[in-house]
Coordinates of C-alpha atoms in Angstrom, one line a residue:
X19 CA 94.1 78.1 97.9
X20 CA 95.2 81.1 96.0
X21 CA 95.1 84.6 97.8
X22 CA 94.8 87.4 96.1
X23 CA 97.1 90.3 96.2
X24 CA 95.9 93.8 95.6
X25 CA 98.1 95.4 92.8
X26 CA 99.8 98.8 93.2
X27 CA 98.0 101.8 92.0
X28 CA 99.1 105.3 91.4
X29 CA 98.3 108.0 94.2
X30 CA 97.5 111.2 92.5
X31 CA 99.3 113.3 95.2
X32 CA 96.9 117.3 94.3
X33 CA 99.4 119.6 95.8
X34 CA 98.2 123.4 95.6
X35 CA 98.4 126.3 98.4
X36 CA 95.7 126.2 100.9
X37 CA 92.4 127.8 99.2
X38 CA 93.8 127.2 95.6
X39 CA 90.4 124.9 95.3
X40 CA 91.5 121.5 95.8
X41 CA 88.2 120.6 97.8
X42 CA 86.3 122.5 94.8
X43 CA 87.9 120.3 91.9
X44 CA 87.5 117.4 94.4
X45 CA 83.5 118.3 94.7
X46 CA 83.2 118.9 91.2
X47 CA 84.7 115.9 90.0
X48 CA 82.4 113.8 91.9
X49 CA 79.4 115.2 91.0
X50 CA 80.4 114.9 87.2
X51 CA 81.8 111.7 87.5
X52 CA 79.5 109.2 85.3
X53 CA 76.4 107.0 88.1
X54 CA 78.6 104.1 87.6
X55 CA 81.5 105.4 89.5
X56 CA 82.0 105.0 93.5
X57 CA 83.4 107.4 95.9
X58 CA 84.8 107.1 99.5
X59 CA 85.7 110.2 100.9
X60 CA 87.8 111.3 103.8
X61 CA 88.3 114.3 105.7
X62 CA 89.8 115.7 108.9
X63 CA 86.3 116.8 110.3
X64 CA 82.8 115.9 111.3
X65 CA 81.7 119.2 109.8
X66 CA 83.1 118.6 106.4
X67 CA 80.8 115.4 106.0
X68 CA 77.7 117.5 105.6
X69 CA 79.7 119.8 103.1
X70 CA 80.2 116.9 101.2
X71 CA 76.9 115.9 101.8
X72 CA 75.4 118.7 100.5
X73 CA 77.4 119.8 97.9
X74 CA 77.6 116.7 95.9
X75 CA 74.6 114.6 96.3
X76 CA 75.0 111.2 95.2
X77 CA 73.2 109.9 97.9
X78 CA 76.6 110.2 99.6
X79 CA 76.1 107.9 103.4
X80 CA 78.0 108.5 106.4
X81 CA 78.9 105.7 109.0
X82 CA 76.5 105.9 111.5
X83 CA 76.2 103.4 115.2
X84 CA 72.8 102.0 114.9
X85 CA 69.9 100.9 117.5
X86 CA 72.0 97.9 117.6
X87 CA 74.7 99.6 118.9
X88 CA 77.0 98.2 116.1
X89 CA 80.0 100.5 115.6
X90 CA 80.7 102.6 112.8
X91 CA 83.4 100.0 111.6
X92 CA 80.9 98.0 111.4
X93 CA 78.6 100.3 109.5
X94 CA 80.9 101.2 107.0
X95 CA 81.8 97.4 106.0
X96 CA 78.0 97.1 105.2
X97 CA 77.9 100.4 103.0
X98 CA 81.3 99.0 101.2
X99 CA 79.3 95.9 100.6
X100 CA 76.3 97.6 99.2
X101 CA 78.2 100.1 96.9
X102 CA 77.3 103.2 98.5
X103 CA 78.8 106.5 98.2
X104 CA 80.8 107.1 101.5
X105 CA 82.0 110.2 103.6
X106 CA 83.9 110.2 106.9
X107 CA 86.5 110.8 108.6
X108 CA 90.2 110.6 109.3
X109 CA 89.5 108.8 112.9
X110 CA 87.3 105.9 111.6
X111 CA 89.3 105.4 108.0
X112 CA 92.4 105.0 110.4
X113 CA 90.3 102.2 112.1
X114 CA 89.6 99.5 109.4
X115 CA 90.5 96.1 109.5
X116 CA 91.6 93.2 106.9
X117 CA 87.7 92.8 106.1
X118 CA 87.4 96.4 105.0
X119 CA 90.3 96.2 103.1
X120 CA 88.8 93.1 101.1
X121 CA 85.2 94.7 100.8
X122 CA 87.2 97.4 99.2
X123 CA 89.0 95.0 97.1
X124 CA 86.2 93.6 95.7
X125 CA 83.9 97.1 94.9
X126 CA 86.6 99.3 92.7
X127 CA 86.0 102.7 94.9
X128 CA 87.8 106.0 94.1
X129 CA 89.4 107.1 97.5
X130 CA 89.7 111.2 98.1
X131 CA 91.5 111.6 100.9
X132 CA 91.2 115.5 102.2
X133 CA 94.9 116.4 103.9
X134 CA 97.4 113.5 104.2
X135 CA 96.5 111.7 107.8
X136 CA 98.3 110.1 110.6
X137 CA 100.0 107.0 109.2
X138 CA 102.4 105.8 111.9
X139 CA 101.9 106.2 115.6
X140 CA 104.5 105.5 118.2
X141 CA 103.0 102.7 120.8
X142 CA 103.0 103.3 124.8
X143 CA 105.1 100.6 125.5
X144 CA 108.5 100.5 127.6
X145 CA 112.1 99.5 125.7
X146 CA 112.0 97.4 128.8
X147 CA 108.8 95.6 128.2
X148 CA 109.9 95.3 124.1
X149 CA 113.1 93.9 125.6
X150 CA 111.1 91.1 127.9
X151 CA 109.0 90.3 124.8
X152 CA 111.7 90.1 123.1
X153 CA 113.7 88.0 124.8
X154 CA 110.6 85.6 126.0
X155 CA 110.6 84.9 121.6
X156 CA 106.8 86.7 122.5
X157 CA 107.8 88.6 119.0
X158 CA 110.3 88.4 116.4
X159 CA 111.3 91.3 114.3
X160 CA 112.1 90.5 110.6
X161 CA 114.8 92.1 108.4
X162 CA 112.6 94.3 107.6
X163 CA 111.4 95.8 110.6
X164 CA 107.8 93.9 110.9
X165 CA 107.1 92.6 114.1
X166 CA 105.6 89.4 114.3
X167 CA 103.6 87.5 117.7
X168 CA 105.4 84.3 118.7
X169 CA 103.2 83.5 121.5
X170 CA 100.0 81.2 119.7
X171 CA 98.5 80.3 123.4
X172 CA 98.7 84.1 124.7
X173 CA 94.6 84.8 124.9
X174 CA 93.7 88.3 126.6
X175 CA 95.9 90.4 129.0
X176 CA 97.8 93.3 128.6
X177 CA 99.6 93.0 125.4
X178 CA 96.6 92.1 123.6
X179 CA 96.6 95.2 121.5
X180 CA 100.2 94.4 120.4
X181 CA 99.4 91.4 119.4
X182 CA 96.5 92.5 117.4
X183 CA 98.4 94.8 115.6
X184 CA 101.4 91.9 115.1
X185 CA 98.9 89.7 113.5
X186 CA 97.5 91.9 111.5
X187 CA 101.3 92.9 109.9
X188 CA 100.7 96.8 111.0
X189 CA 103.7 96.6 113.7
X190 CA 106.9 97.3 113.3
X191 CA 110.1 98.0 115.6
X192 CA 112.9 101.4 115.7
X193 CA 116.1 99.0 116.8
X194 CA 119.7 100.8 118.1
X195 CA 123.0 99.9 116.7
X196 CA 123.2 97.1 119.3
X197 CA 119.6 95.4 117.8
X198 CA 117.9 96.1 121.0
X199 CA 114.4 97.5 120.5
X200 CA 113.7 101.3 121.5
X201 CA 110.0 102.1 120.1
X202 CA 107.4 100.0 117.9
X203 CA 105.3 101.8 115.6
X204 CA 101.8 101.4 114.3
X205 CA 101.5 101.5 110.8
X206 CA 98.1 102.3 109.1
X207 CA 97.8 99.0 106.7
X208 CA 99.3 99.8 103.4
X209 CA 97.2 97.3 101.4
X210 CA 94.3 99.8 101.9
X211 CA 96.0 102.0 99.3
X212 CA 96.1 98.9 96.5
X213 CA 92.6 98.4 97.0
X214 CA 91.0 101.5 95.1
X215 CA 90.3 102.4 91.5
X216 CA 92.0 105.7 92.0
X217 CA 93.4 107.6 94.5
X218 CA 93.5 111.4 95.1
X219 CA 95.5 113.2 98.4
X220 CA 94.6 116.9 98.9
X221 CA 97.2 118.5 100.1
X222 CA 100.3 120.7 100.5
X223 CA 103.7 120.8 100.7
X224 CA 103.4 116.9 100.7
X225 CA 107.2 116.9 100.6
X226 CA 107.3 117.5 104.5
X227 CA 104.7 115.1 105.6
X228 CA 104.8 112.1 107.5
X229 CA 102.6 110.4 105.0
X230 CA 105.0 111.0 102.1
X231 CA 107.8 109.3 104.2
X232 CA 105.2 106.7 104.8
X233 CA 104.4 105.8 101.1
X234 CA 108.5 105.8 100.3
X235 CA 109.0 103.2 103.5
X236 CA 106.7 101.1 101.9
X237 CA 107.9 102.0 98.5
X238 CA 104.2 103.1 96.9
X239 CA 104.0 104.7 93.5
X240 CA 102.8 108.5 93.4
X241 CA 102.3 111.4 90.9
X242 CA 101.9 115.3 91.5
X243 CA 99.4 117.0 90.2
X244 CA 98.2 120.7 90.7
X245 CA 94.7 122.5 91.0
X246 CA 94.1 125.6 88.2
X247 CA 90.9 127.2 87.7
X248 CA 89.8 128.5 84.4
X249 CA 86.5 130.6 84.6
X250 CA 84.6 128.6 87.1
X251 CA 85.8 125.2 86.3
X252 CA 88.8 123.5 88.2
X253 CA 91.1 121.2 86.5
X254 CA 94.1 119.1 87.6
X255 CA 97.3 120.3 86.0
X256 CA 100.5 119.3 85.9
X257 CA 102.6 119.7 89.1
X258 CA 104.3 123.0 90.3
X259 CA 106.4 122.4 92.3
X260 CA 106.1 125.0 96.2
X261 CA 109.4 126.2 95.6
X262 CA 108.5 127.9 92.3
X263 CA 105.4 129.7 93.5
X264 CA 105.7 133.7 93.9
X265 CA 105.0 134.4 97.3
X266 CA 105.3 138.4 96.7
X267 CA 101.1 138.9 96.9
X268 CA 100.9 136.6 99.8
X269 CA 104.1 137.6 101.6
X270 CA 102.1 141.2 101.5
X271 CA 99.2 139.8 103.9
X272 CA 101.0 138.4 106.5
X273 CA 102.3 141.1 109.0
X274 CA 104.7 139.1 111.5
X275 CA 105.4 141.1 114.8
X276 CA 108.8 142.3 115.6
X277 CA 110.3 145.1 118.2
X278 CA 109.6 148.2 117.2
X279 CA 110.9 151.6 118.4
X280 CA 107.9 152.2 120.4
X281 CA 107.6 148.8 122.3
X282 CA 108.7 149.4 125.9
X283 CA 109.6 145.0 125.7
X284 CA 110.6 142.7 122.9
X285 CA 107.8 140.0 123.0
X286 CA 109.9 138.0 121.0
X287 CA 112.5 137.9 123.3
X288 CA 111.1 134.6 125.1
X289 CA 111.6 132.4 121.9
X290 CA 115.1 133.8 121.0
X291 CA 116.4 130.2 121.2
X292 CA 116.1 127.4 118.5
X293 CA 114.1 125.5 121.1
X294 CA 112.0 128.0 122.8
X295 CA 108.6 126.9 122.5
X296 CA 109.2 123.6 121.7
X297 CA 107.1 120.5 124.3
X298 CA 109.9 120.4 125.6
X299 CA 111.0 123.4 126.8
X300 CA 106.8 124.4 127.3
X301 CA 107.5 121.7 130.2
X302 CA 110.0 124.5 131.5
X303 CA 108.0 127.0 131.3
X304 CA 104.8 126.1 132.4
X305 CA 106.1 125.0 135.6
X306 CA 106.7 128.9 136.4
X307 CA 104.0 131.4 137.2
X308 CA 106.0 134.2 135.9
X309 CA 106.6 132.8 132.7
X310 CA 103.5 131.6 131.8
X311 CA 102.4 135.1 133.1
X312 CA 104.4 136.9 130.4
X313 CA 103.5 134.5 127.8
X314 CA 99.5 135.0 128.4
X315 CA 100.1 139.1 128.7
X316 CA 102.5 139.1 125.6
X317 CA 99.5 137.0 124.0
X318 CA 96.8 139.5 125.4
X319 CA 99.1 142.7 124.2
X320 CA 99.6 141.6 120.7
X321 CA 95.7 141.5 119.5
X322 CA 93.9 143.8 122.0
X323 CA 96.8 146.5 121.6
X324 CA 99.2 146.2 118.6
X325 CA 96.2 145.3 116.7
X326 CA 93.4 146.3 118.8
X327 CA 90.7 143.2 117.1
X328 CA 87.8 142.0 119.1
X329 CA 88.6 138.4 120.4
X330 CA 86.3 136.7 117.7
X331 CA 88.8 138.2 115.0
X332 CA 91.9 135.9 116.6
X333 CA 92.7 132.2 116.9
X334 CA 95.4 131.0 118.7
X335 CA 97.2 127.6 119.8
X336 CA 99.8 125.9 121.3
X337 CA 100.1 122.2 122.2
X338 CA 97.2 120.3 123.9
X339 CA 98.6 119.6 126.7
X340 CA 99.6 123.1 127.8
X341 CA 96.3 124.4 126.9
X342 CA 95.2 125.8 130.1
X343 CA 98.1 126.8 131.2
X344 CA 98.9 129.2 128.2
X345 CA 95.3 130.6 127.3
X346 CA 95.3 134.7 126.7
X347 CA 93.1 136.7 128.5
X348 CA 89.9 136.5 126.4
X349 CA 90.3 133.7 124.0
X350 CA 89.1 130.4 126.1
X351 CA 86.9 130.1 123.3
X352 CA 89.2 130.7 120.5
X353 CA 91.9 128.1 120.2
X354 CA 92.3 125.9 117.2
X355 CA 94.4 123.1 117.4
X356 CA 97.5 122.8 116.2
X357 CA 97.4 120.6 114.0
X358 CA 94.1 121.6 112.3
X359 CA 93.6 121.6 108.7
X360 CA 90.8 121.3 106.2
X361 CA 88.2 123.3 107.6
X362 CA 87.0 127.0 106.7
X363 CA 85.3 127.5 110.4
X364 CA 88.0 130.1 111.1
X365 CA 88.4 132.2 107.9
X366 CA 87.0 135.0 109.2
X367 CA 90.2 135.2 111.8
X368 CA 92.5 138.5 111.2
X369 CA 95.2 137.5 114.1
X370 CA 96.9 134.5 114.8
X371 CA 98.9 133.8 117.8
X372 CA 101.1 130.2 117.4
X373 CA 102.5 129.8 120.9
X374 CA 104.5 126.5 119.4
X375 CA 108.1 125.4 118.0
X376 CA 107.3 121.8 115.6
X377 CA 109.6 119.2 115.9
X378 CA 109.1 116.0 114.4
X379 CA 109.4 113.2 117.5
X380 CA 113.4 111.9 117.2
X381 CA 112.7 108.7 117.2
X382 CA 110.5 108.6 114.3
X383 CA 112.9 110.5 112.5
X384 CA 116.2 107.5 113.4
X385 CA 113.0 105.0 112.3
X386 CA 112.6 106.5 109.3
X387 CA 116.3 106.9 108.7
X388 CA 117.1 103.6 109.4
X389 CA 114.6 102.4 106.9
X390 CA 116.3 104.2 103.9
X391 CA 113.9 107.4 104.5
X392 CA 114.9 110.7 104.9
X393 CA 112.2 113.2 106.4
X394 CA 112.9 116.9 105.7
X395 CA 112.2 118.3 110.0
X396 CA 112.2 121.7 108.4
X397 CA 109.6 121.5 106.1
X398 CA 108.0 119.1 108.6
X399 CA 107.6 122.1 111.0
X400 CA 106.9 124.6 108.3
X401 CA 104.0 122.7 106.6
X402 CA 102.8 122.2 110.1
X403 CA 102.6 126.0 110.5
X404 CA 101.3 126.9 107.0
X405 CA 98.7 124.4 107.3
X406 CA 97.6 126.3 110.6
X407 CA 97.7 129.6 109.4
X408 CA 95.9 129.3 106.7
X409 CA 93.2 128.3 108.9
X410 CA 92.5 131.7 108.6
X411 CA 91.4 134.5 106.4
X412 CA 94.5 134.4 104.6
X413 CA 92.5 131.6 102.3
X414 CA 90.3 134.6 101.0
X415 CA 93.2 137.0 100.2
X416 CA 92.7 139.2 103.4
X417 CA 95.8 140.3 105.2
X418 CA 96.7 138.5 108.8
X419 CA 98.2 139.8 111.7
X420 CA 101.0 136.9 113.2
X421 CA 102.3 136.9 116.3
X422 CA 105.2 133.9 116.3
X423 CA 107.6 134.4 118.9
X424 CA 109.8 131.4 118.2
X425 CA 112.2 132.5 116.4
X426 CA 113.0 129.0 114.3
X427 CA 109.1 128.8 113.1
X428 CA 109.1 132.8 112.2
X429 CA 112.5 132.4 110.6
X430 CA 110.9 129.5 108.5
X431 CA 107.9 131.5 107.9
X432 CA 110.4 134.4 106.7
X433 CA 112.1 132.1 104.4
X434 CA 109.6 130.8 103.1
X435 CA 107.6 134.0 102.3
X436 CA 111.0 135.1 100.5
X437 CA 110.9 132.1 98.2
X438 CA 114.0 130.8 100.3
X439 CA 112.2 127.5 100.8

């Protein structure tokens, strides 16, 4: 029986600024697009659906779980199959199985994929127990890295989700110098990206993301593209590179805190390190009441009195887990993740306050290495930060107040503001 093999296709990579109109082209060029023509697309967040929704028409469809309690996997499969016009999001695209990918084969979609998405995801599971697996010939790494499940007669139990993954060709293994396994990675399936007409990736600074990495790993094709507007139509244009924008207007709009003659205390002072605020050293920290103490007051001092802005004006974050142990006075109801993107819920914030230093996990980074793949940490962290901030009004051209006290992310920020990066 002959299988078929989806073919590579070229991933239109649209890298512009944050609120240079890349969801606008992206919008436009689906509702122009000739009746014939089918679009999946994916965003971030449950609230950009209905944009979508409602901005387009189409008859665009969302994955829904029905009276039948099927699942939203299951939903999508049968939209696939009857040619519909799709939006959801990152969660349930990072979900889909060998069927989706051959429903997809079979309908020529065009995929718009809002902000690159989490590609790779380190596994909970023990070097020990990868060692026992490993040993037991459970699995077998090939040479290049792909784990495969050796055990036919293993049924249900604990590893099930390994194996899953095994047999579906989305595992593979970060192995030391001695070829003893560390870490096993999920990786999302890359066939999925063969299986579309055309392919569009809204983002930024793509350079520094995982995903980029991703599509070098597995050695996938990929052209950049930029957003202009002329009058009130976008148009895709060729690239410009980030490192030849001129930052001068924006640069103008972002006022960092530093010490200045009339502060009685250097808030900054408590990120003076290259670590400070990293998860690792928030482990320190959190673990003292006086620390956390001066974190939340420095926090509360910056936007009630250095910019004196009611709490709906600011967002603020840190990471997840240290939450509620870091929220300023006033602004439970305020926090936007770190890692947000795509969404203009928060433009109308004037302050942000990132309580965070981004480092991309080591062990990722040796995977990646190890495979041939450099990542660039530093534009890792800074992308990470950029995307954040322009969570905010900065997006409409309205100055910010920033309130960074790590001084490795507000050094980044500085160079990159300077054109320095």
């Amino acid at each position: 029986m002959l299988v078929k093999i989806p073919t590579q296709k070229n991933i239109n990579i649209i890298d512009s600024i944050m609120g240079s109109g890349k969801t606008s082209w992206a919008i436009q060029f689906m509702k122009n697009a000739p009746p014939y023509q089918k679009f999946i697309y994916i965003t971030p967040f449950k609230g950009e659906v209905e944009r979508v929704i409602l901005s387009v028409g189409r008859g665009f469809k969302q994955p829904q779980i029905d009276d039948k309690n099927n699942t939203k996997l299951e939903d999508i499969k049968r939209l696939i199959a009857n040619g519909e016009n799709i939006v959801s999001t990152h969660s349930l695209f990072r979900s889909i199985d060998s069927e989706v990918i051959d429903l997809l084969d079979m309908e020529n979609y065009t995929l718009i994929l809002d902000e690159a998405m989490d590609v790779i995801e380190q596994l909970d599971i023990s070097k020990d127990d990868l060692k026992v697996l490993s040993e037991n010939e459970v699995i077998e790494v090939d040479n290049k890295g792909v784990v495969h499940w050796k055990q036919f007669d293993y049924k249900r139990g604990y590893f099930e989700k390994l194996r899953n993954s095994a047999n579906s060709g989305n595992l593979m293994m970060y192995e030391d110098e001695k070829k003893e396994p560390v870490a096993v990675y999920w990786t999302f399936p890359i066939d999925t990206f063969k299986c579309f007409e055309e392919i569009y990736i809204l983002t930024y600074m793509f350079d520094g993301q995982i995903q980029r990495a991703y599509f070098d790993l597995f050695g996938q094709n990929y052209i950049y593209k930029s957003v202009v507007k002329e009058g009130t139509v976008y148009k895709l244009a060729p690239y410009v590179s980030f490192r030849n924008e001129e930052r001068l207007q924006l640069k103008e709009l972002i006022n960092i805190y530093y010490l200045s003659p009339k502060d009685k205390k250097d808030m900054n002072k408590m990120g003076n390190k290259h670590n400070y605020f990293s998860v690792a050293d928030l482990k320190k920290k959190v673990k003292s009441k006086d620390t956390k103490k001066v974190i939340k007051d420095n926090a509360y001092n910056f936007y009630y009195n250095k910019c004196n802005v009611p709490t709906d004006e600011v967002m603020w974050t840190t990471f997840k887990e240290f939450k509620d142990h870091l929220t300023p006075k006033g602004l439970k109801e305020h926090f936007v993740s770190v890692n947000a993107r795509a969404t203009n819920e928060f433009q109308h914030k004037s302050t942000c306050i990132y309580l965070a230093n981004i480092y991309l996990n080591p062990l990722t980074k040796h995977f990646f290495n190890k495979q041939g793949v450099e990542v660039n940490i530093e534009l890792f962290a800074l992308s990470e930060l950029l995307q954040w901030l322009f969570r905010s009004r900065i997006r409409t051209g309205q100055p910010i107040n920033v309130y960074l006290p790590s001084k490795r992310m507000r050094t980044l920020l500085e160079q990159y503001l300077d054109n320095q990066i």
